[in-house]
mmCIF file with all atom_site columns, C-alpha atoms in Angstrom:
data_model
loop_
_atom_site.group_PDB
_atom_site.id
_atom_site.type_symbol
_atom_site.label_atom_id
_atom_site.label_alt_id
_atom_site.label_comp_id
_atom_site.label_asym_id
_atom_site.label_entity_id
_atom_site.label_seq_id
_atom_site.pdbx_PDB_ins_code
_atom_site.Cartn_x
_atom_site.Cartn_y
_atom_site.Cartn_z
_atom_site.occupancy
_atom_site.B_iso_or_equiv
_atom_site.pdbx_formal_charge
_atom_site.auth_seq_id
_atom_site.auth_comp_id
_atom_site.auth_asym_id
_atom_site.auth_atom_id
_atom_site.pdbx_PDB_model_num
ATOM 1   C CA . MET F 1 1   ? 104.271 103.852 132.610 1.00 76.00 ? 1   MET F CA 1
ATOM 2   C CA . ALA F 1 2   ? 104.921 104.357 128.903 1.00 80.00 ? 2   ALA F CA 1
ATOM 3   C CA . PRO F 1 3   ? 104.351 106.510 127.048 1.00 92.00 ? 3   PRO F CA 1
ATOM 4   C CA . ALA F 1 4   ? 106.046 109.138 129.179 1.00 95.00 ? 4   ALA F CA 1
ATOM 5   C CA . ARG F 1 5   ? 108.421 112.008 128.715 1.00 97.00 ? 5   ARG F CA 1
ATOM 6   C CA . VAL F 1 6   ? 111.004 113.411 131.140 1.00 97.00 ? 6   VAL F CA 1
ATOM 7   C CA . VAL F 1 7   ? 111.941 116.991 130.220 1.00 98.00 ? 7   VAL F CA 1
ATOM 8   C CA . ILE F 1 8   ? 114.879 118.681 131.930 1.00 98.00 ? 8   ILE F CA 1
ATOM 9   C CA . THR F 1 9   ? 115.586 122.395 131.546 1.00 96.00 ? 9   THR F CA 1
ATOM 10  C CA . ALA F 1 10  ? 118.843 123.103 129.732 1.00 97.00 ? 10  ALA F CA 1
ATOM 11  C CA . SER F 1 11  ? 120.509 126.297 128.516 1.00 95.00 ? 11  SER F CA 1
ATOM 12  C CA . ASP F 1 12  ? 122.470 127.697 125.587 1.00 94.00 ? 12  ASP F CA 1
ATOM 13  C CA . THR F 1 13  ? 125.201 128.522 128.093 1.00 94.00 ? 13  THR F CA 1
ATOM 14  C CA . HIS F 1 14  ? 126.480 124.950 127.797 1.00 97.00 ? 14  HIS F CA 1
ATOM 15  C CA . PHE F 1 15  ? 127.882 125.916 124.370 1.00 96.00 ? 15  PHE F CA 1
ATOM 16  C CA . GLY F 1 16  ? 130.297 128.339 126.051 1.00 94.00 ? 16  GLY F CA 1
ATOM 17  C CA . ASP F 1 17  ? 130.529 130.696 123.094 1.00 93.00 ? 17  ASP F CA 1
ATOM 18  C CA . LEU F 1 18  ? 129.590 134.291 122.317 1.00 87.00 ? 18  LEU F CA 1
ATOM 19  C CA . ARG F 1 19  ? 126.919 133.305 119.800 1.00 86.00 ? 19  ARG F CA 1
ATOM 20  C CA . HIS F 1 20  ? 124.907 131.405 122.401 1.00 87.00 ? 20  HIS F CA 1
ATOM 21  C CA . ASN F 1 21  ? 125.364 133.491 125.559 1.00 82.00 ? 21  ASN F CA 1
ATOM 22  C CA . MET F 1 22  ? 126.252 137.000 124.349 1.00 76.00 ? 22  MET F CA 1
ATOM 23  C CA . GLY F 1 23  ? 129.350 136.946 126.576 1.00 80.00 ? 23  GLY F CA 1
ATOM 24  C CA . MET F 1 24  ? 127.232 137.069 129.735 1.00 80.00 ? 24  MET F CA 1
ATOM 25  C CA . VAL F 1 25  ? 128.135 133.611 131.055 1.00 87.00 ? 25  VAL F CA 1
ATOM 26  C CA . PRO F 1 26  ? 131.519 131.831 130.988 1.00 93.00 ? 26  PRO F CA 1
ATOM 27  C CA . GLY F 1 27  ? 131.546 128.468 129.279 1.00 95.00 ? 27  GLY F CA 1
ATOM 28  C CA . PRO F 1 28  ? 131.342 125.219 131.206 1.00 98.00 ? 28  PRO F CA 1
ATOM 29  C CA . VAL F 1 29  ? 134.432 123.788 132.874 1.00 98.00 ? 29  VAL F CA 1
ATOM 30  C CA . TRP F 1 30  ? 133.957 120.064 133.262 1.00 98.00 ? 30  TRP F CA 1
ATOM 31  C CA . LYS F 1 31  ? 135.418 118.300 136.311 1.00 97.00 ? 31  LYS F CA 1
ATOM 32  C CA . SER F 1 32  ? 134.641 114.971 137.919 1.00 96.00 ? 32  SER F CA 1
ATOM 33  C CA . PRO F 1 33  ? 131.078 114.775 139.241 1.00 97.00 ? 33  PRO F CA 1
ATOM 34  C CA . GLU F 1 34  ? 132.380 114.388 142.802 1.00 94.00 ? 34  GLU F CA 1
ATOM 35  C CA . VAL F 1 35  ? 134.197 117.727 142.519 1.00 96.00 ? 35  VAL F CA 1
ATOM 36  C CA . LEU F 1 36  ? 131.238 119.449 140.868 1.00 96.00 ? 36  LEU F CA 1
ATOM 37  C CA . ALA F 1 37  ? 128.881 118.244 143.601 1.00 94.00 ? 37  ALA F CA 1
ATOM 38  C CA . ARG F 1 38  ? 130.789 120.136 146.293 1.00 92.00 ? 38  ARG F CA 1
ATOM 39  C CA . PRO F 1 39  ? 130.947 123.867 147.087 1.00 91.00 ? 39  PRO F CA 1
ATOM 40  C CA . GLY F 1 40  ? 134.042 125.610 145.785 1.00 93.00 ? 40  GLY F CA 1
ATOM 41  C CA . ALA F 1 41  ? 134.359 123.601 142.561 1.00 96.00 ? 41  ALA F CA 1
ATOM 42  C CA . PHE F 1 42  ? 135.506 126.743 140.741 1.00 96.00 ? 42  PHE F CA 1
ATOM 43  C CA . PRO F 1 43  ? 138.072 129.401 141.686 1.00 94.00 ? 43  PRO F CA 1
ATOM 44  C CA . GLY F 1 44  ? 136.677 132.387 143.590 1.00 94.00 ? 44  GLY F CA 1
ATOM 45  C CA . PRO F 1 45  ? 133.571 130.526 144.761 1.00 93.00 ? 45  PRO F CA 1
ATOM 46  C CA . ASP F 1 46  ? 131.985 133.718 146.111 1.00 91.00 ? 46  ASP F CA 1
ATOM 47  C CA . THR F 1 47  ? 132.255 135.523 142.764 1.00 88.00 ? 47  THR F CA 1
ATOM 48  C CA . ALA F 1 48  ? 129.681 135.959 140.024 1.00 83.00 ? 48  ALA F CA 1
ATOM 49  C CA . ALA F 1 49  ? 132.104 134.353 137.548 1.00 88.00 ? 49  ALA F CA 1
ATOM 50  C CA . ALA F 1 50  ? 132.288 131.158 139.613 1.00 93.00 ? 50  ALA F CA 1
ATOM 51  C CA . GLY F 1 51  ? 128.518 131.062 139.965 1.00 90.00 ? 51  GLY F CA 1
ATOM 52  C CA . ARG F 1 52  ? 127.991 131.569 136.255 1.00 90.00 ? 52  ARG F CA 1
ATOM 53  C CA . THR F 1 53  ? 130.603 128.921 135.423 1.00 95.00 ? 53  THR F CA 1
ATOM 54  C CA . ALA F 1 54  ? 128.802 126.538 137.778 1.00 96.00 ? 54  ALA F CA 1
ATOM 55  C CA . TYR F 1 55  ? 125.537 127.376 135.993 1.00 94.00 ? 55  TYR F CA 1
ATOM 56  C CA . SER F 1 56  ? 126.850 126.657 132.483 1.00 96.00 ? 56  SER F CA 1
ATOM 57  C CA . THR F 1 57  ? 128.588 123.505 133.722 1.00 98.00 ? 57  THR F CA 1
ATOM 58  C CA . SER F 1 58  ? 125.361 122.302 135.354 1.00 97.00 ? 58  SER F CA 1
ATOM 59  C CA . LYS F 1 59  ? 123.548 122.816 132.065 1.00 98.00 ? 59  LYS F CA 1
ATOM 60  C CA . LEU F 1 60  ? 126.171 120.721 130.270 1.00 98.00 ? 60  LEU F CA 1
ATOM 61  C CA . ALA F 1 61  ? 125.594 118.069 132.951 1.00 98.00 ? 61  ALA F CA 1
ATOM 62  C CA . THR F 1 62  ? 121.857 118.242 132.254 1.00 97.00 ? 62  THR F CA 1
ATOM 63  C CA . ILE F 1 63  ? 122.447 117.278 128.653 1.00 98.00 ? 63  ILE F CA 1
ATOM 64  C CA . TYR F 1 64  ? 124.794 114.461 129.684 1.00 98.00 ? 64  TYR F CA 1
ATOM 65  C CA . LEU F 1 65  ? 122.022 113.040 131.882 1.00 97.00 ? 65  LEU F CA 1
ATOM 66  C CA . VAL F 1 66  ? 119.417 113.403 129.129 1.00 98.00 ? 66  VAL F CA 1
ATOM 67  C CA . HIS F 1 67  ? 121.636 111.404 126.760 1.00 98.00 ? 67  HIS F CA 1
ATOM 68  C CA . GLU F 1 68  ? 122.349 108.742 129.390 1.00 98.00 ? 68  GLU F CA 1
ATOM 69  C CA . TYR F 1 69  ? 118.683 108.453 130.365 1.00 97.00 ? 69  TYR F CA 1
ATOM 70  C CA . ALA F 1 70  ? 117.720 108.145 126.692 1.00 98.00 ? 70  ALA F CA 1
ATOM 71  C CA . ARG F 1 71  ? 119.962 105.067 126.486 1.00 97.00 ? 71  ARG F CA 1
ATOM 72  C CA . ARG F 1 72  ? 118.729 103.549 129.772 1.00 96.00 ? 72  ARG F CA 1
ATOM 73  C CA . PHE F 1 73  ? 115.012 104.286 129.982 1.00 97.00 ? 73  PHE F CA 1
ATOM 74  C CA . PRO F 1 74  ? 112.671 101.580 128.711 1.00 96.00 ? 74  PRO F CA 1
ATOM 75  C CA . ALA F 1 75  ? 111.106 101.987 125.279 1.00 95.00 ? 75  ALA F CA 1
ATOM 76  C CA . GLY F 1 76  ? 108.330 104.564 125.337 1.00 96.00 ? 76  GLY F CA 1
ATOM 77  C CA . ILE F 1 77  ? 109.884 106.707 128.059 1.00 97.00 ? 77  ILE F CA 1
ATOM 78  C CA . ASP F 1 78  ? 111.658 109.649 126.469 1.00 97.00 ? 78  ASP F CA 1
ATOM 79  C CA . SER F 1 79  ? 114.286 111.950 127.940 1.00 98.00 ? 79  SER F CA 1
ATOM 80  C CA . VAL F 1 80  ? 114.531 115.444 126.436 1.00 98.00 ? 80  VAL F CA 1
ATOM 81  C CA . ALA F 1 81  ? 116.494 118.625 127.224 1.00 98.00 ? 81  ALA F CA 1
ATOM 82  C CA . TYR F 1 82  ? 114.579 121.893 126.776 1.00 98.00 ? 82  TYR F CA 1
ATOM 83  C CA . ASN F 1 83  ? 116.275 125.282 126.383 1.00 97.00 ? 83  ASN F CA 1
ATOM 84  C CA . PRO F 1 84  ? 113.880 128.222 126.801 1.00 95.00 ? 84  PRO F CA 1
ATOM 85  C CA . GLY F 1 85  ? 116.595 130.765 125.952 1.00 90.00 ? 85  GLY F CA 1
ATOM 86  C CA . VAL F 1 86  ? 117.123 133.808 128.145 1.00 83.00 ? 86  VAL F CA 1
ATOM 87  C CA . VAL F 1 87  ? 113.809 134.495 129.885 1.00 82.00 ? 87  VAL F CA 1
ATOM 88  C CA . PRO F 1 88  ? 113.678 137.958 131.485 1.00 72.00 ? 88  PRO F CA 1
ATOM 89  C CA . GLY F 1 89  ? 111.450 138.513 134.482 1.00 69.00 ? 89  GLY F CA 1
ATOM 90  C CA . THR F 1 90  ? 112.176 135.194 136.211 1.00 71.00 ? 90  THR F CA 1
ATOM 91  C CA . GLY F 1 91  ? 114.460 136.541 138.954 1.00 67.00 ? 91  GLY F CA 1
ATOM 92  C CA . LEU F 1 92  ? 117.531 134.873 137.473 1.00 67.00 ? 92  LEU F CA 1
ATOM 93  C CA . ALA F 1 93  ? 119.714 137.917 138.192 1.00 67.00 ? 93  ALA F CA 1
ATOM 94  C CA . ARG F 1 94  ? 118.117 138.866 141.527 1.00 70.00 ? 94  ARG F CA 1
ATOM 95  C CA . ASN F 1 95  ? 121.426 138.503 143.371 1.00 71.00 ? 95  ASN F CA 1
ATOM 96  C CA . ALA F 1 96  ? 123.596 139.914 140.592 1.00 72.00 ? 96  ALA F CA 1
ATOM 97  C CA . GLY F 1 97  ? 125.287 143.284 140.610 1.00 77.00 ? 97  GLY F CA 1
ATOM 98  C CA . PRO F 1 98  ? 123.379 146.472 139.788 1.00 81.00 ? 98  PRO F CA 1
ATOM 99  C CA . VAL F 1 99  ? 124.385 146.518 136.108 1.00 79.00 ? 99  VAL F CA 1
ATOM 100 C CA . SER F 1 100 ? 123.199 142.948 135.526 1.00 74.00 ? 100 SER F CA 1
ATOM 101 C CA . ARG F 1 101 ? 119.972 143.544 137.441 1.00 74.00 ? 101 ARG F CA 1
ATOM 102 C CA . PHE F 1 102 ? 119.316 146.692 135.396 1.00 78.00 ? 102 PHE F CA 1
ATOM 103 C CA . ALA F 1 103 ? 119.919 144.790 132.158 1.00 74.00 ? 103 ALA F CA 1
ATOM 104 C CA . MET F 1 104 ? 117.618 141.948 133.206 1.00 70.00 ? 104 MET F CA 1
ATOM 105 C CA . ARG F 1 105 ? 114.843 144.341 134.267 1.00 75.00 ? 105 ARG F CA 1
ATOM 106 C CA . ARG F 1 106 ? 115.035 146.993 131.549 1.00 76.00 ? 106 ARG F CA 1
ATOM 107 C CA . ILE F 1 107 ? 116.930 145.747 128.480 1.00 72.00 ? 107 ILE F CA 1
ATOM 108 C CA . LEU F 1 108 ? 116.236 142.015 128.206 1.00 69.00 ? 108 LEU F CA 1
ATOM 109 C CA . PRO F 1 109 ? 112.427 142.351 128.325 1.00 69.00 ? 109 PRO F CA 1
ATOM 110 C CA . VAL F 1 110 ? 112.660 144.383 125.116 1.00 69.00 ? 110 VAL F CA 1
ATOM 111 C CA . MET F 1 111 ? 114.963 141.715 123.684 1.00 70.00 ? 111 MET F CA 1
ATOM 112 C CA . ALA F 1 112 ? 112.168 139.155 124.148 1.00 66.00 ? 112 ALA F CA 1
ATOM 113 C CA . LEU F 1 113 ? 110.826 140.672 120.937 1.00 70.00 ? 113 LEU F CA 1
ATOM 114 C CA . THR F 1 114 ? 113.976 139.395 119.169 1.00 69.00 ? 114 THR F CA 1
ATOM 115 C CA . PRO F 1 115 ? 115.487 135.894 118.784 1.00 71.00 ? 115 PRO F CA 1
ATOM 116 C CA . PHE F 1 116 ? 117.919 136.653 121.650 1.00 73.00 ? 116 PHE F CA 1
ATOM 117 C CA . ALA F 1 117 ? 115.392 136.229 124.478 1.00 77.00 ? 117 ALA F CA 1
ATOM 118 C CA . THR F 1 118 ? 112.031 134.583 125.157 1.00 87.00 ? 118 THR F CA 1
ATOM 119 C CA . GLY F 1 119 ? 109.088 136.030 127.060 1.00 86.00 ? 119 GLY F CA 1
ATOM 120 C CA . ARG F 1 120 ? 107.795 134.083 130.067 1.00 88.00 ? 120 ARG F CA 1
ATOM 121 C CA . GLU F 1 121 ? 104.490 133.141 128.452 1.00 92.00 ? 121 GLU F CA 1
ATOM 122 C CA . ALA F 1 122 ? 106.190 131.940 125.271 1.00 92.00 ? 122 ALA F CA 1
ATOM 123 C CA . ALA F 1 123 ? 108.782 129.954 127.253 1.00 94.00 ? 123 ALA F CA 1
ATOM 124 C CA . GLY F 1 124 ? 105.975 128.243 129.187 1.00 96.00 ? 124 GLY F CA 1
ATOM 125 C CA . ARG F 1 125 ? 104.038 127.484 126.023 1.00 97.00 ? 125 ARG F CA 1
ATOM 126 C CA . TYR F 1 126 ? 107.164 126.029 124.353 1.00 97.00 ? 126 TYR F CA 1
ATOM 127 C CA . LEU F 1 127 ? 107.857 123.875 127.431 1.00 98.00 ? 127 LEU F CA 1
ATOM 128 C CA . ALA F 1 128 ? 104.280 122.566 127.403 1.00 98.00 ? 128 ALA F CA 1
ATOM 129 C CA . ASP F 1 129 ? 104.655 121.694 123.725 1.00 98.00 ? 129 ASP F CA 1
ATOM 130 C CA . VAL F 1 130 ? 107.814 119.697 124.479 1.00 98.00 ? 130 VAL F CA 1
ATOM 131 C CA . VAL F 1 131 ? 106.245 117.899 127.448 1.00 97.00 ? 131 VAL F CA 1
ATOM 132 C CA . LEU F 1 132 ? 103.066 117.044 125.519 1.00 96.00 ? 132 LEU F CA 1
ATOM 133 C CA . GLY F 1 133 ? 104.985 115.907 122.426 1.00 95.00 ? 133 GLY F CA 1
ATOM 134 C CA . THR F 1 134 ? 103.560 118.657 120.206 1.00 96.00 ? 134 THR F CA 1
ATOM 135 C CA . THR F 1 135 ? 107.160 119.659 119.495 1.00 97.00 ? 135 THR F CA 1
ATOM 136 C CA . GLU F 1 136 ? 108.734 116.734 117.691 1.00 96.00 ? 136 GLU F CA 1
ATOM 137 C CA . ALA F 1 137 ? 111.709 115.611 119.752 1.00 97.00 ? 137 ALA F CA 1
ATOM 138 C CA . PRO F 1 138 ? 112.957 112.030 119.864 1.00 97.00 ? 138 PRO F CA 1
ATOM 139 C CA . THR F 1 139 ? 114.450 110.714 123.080 1.00 98.00 ? 139 THR F CA 1
ATOM 140 C CA . GLY F 1 140 ? 117.861 112.240 123.805 1.00 98.00 ? 140 GLY F CA 1
ATOM 141 C CA . SER F 1 141 ? 116.980 115.469 121.979 1.00 98.00 ? 141 SER F CA 1
ATOM 142 C CA . TYR F 1 142 ? 118.028 119.009 122.786 1.00 98.00 ? 142 TYR F CA 1
ATOM 143 C CA . VAL F 1 143 ? 115.090 121.309 122.059 1.00 98.00 ? 143 VAL F CA 1
ATOM 144 C CA . ASP F 1 144 ? 115.975 124.959 121.533 1.00 96.00 ? 144 ASP F CA 1
ATOM 145 C CA . ARG F 1 145 ? 112.694 126.758 122.196 1.00 95.00 ? 145 ARG F CA 1
ATOM 146 C CA . THR F 1 146 ? 110.537 125.223 119.446 1.00 96.00 ? 146 THR F CA 1
ATOM 147 C CA . ARG F 1 147 ? 112.719 122.728 117.598 1.00 97.00 ? 147 ARG F CA 1
ATOM 148 C CA . ALA F 1 148 ? 115.031 119.831 118.221 1.00 98.00 ? 148 ALA F CA 1
ATOM 149 C CA . THR F 1 149 ? 118.612 120.628 117.254 1.00 97.00 ? 149 THR F CA 1
ATOM 150 C CA . ARG F 1 150 ? 122.136 119.527 118.114 1.00 97.00 ? 150 ARG F CA 1
ATOM 151 C CA . SER F 1 151 ? 123.584 120.549 121.434 1.00 98.00 ? 151 SER F CA 1
ATOM 152 C CA . SER F 1 152 ? 127.272 121.484 121.749 1.00 98.00 ? 152 SER F CA 1
ATOM 153 C CA . GLU F 1 153 ? 129.957 119.103 120.518 1.00 97.00 ? 153 GLU F CA 1
ATOM 154 C CA . GLU F 1 154 ? 131.203 118.781 124.113 1.00 98.00 ? 154 GLU F CA 1
ATOM 155 C CA . SER F 1 155 ? 127.776 117.515 125.208 1.00 98.00 ? 155 SER F CA 1
ATOM 156 C CA . TYR F 1 156 ? 128.247 114.247 123.323 1.00 98.00 ? 156 TYR F CA 1
ATOM 157 C CA . ASP F 1 157 ? 130.582 112.276 125.585 1.00 98.00 ? 157 ASP F CA 1
ATOM 158 C CA . PRO F 1 158 ? 129.288 108.824 126.589 1.00 97.00 ? 158 PRO F CA 1
ATOM 159 C CA . GLN F 1 159 ? 132.023 108.396 129.204 1.00 98.00 ? 159 GLN F CA 1
ATOM 160 C CA . ARG F 1 160 ? 131.084 111.616 131.017 1.00 98.00 ? 160 ARG F CA 1
ATOM 161 C CA . GLU F 1 161 ? 127.395 110.765 130.670 1.00 98.00 ? 161 GLU F CA 1
ATOM 162 C CA . GLY F 1 162 ? 127.863 107.398 132.376 1.00 97.00 ? 162 GLY F CA 1
ATOM 163 C CA . GLU F 1 163 ? 130.157 108.781 135.088 1.00 97.00 ? 163 GLU F CA 1
ATOM 164 C CA . LEU F 1 164 ? 127.646 111.512 135.896 1.00 97.00 ? 164 LEU F CA 1
ATOM 165 C CA . ARG F 1 165 ? 124.726 109.091 136.151 1.00 96.00 ? 165 ARG F CA 1
ATOM 166 C CA . GLU F 1 166 ? 126.731 106.766 138.405 1.00 96.00 ? 166 GLU F CA 1
ATOM 167 C CA . ALA F 1 167 ? 127.775 109.677 140.631 1.00 96.00 ? 167 ALA F CA 1
ATOM 168 C CA . ALA F 1 168 ? 124.208 111.008 140.802 1.00 94.00 ? 168 ALA F CA 1
ATOM 169 C CA . GLU F 1 169 ? 122.945 107.604 141.894 1.00 93.00 ? 169 GLU F CA 1
ATOM 170 C CA . ARG F 1 170 ? 125.736 107.197 144.450 1.00 93.00 ? 170 ARG F CA 1
ATOM 171 C CA . LEU F 1 171 ? 125.373 110.718 145.887 1.00 91.00 ? 171 LEU F CA 1
ATOM 172 C CA . THR F 1 172 ? 121.585 110.516 146.184 1.00 90.00 ? 172 THR F CA 1
ATOM 173 C CA . ALA F 1 173 ? 121.254 106.860 147.301 1.00 88.00 ? 173 ALA F CA 1
ATOM 174 C CA . ALA F 1 174 ? 120.903 107.841 150.971 1.00 81.00 ? 174 ALA F CA 1
ATOM 175 C CA . TYR F 1 175 ? 117.872 109.987 150.101 1.00 80.00 ? 175 TYR F CA 1
ATOM 176 C CA . VAL F 1 176 ? 115.921 107.381 148.128 1.00 73.00 ? 176 VAL F CA 1
ATOM 177 C CA . VAL F 1 177 ? 112.812 106.317 149.999 1.00 68.00 ? 177 VAL F CA 1
#
């Protein structure tokens, strides 16, 4: 099976700061994997804030799994997190309020010409480069668009990484064929 590369989509939102998410998404709020796997993990589960918190928390979880897989996969099978940045035109805000939908449709496409957002074609090209190994990224890497870089300080927690992998295996065991 080697060489192989598993690439999981991540997001800057896992940083939880203004620099990485322009204040549009609350930072992650880590809880036990069993709590996170159930509806209502965050206060006001029917609110946009809860949904966005769940999103950033899931992206932190993605990086935990990438790190854990990097330790556990056999040599030659890499695990990499890929962050495309904000990609307008993907329907991400389709169920958001009118202001957010307007911003995603009219403002963010223009921002794809800046470092704050990525166009769909560019995001796809960058992903292909990560998958094919054209973008240099050792196993366990966090790739921000076109280069491997460090993910958030919170994303380096071996205890959480192991607990999440164990929970994922336990919660999905009934579905393994």
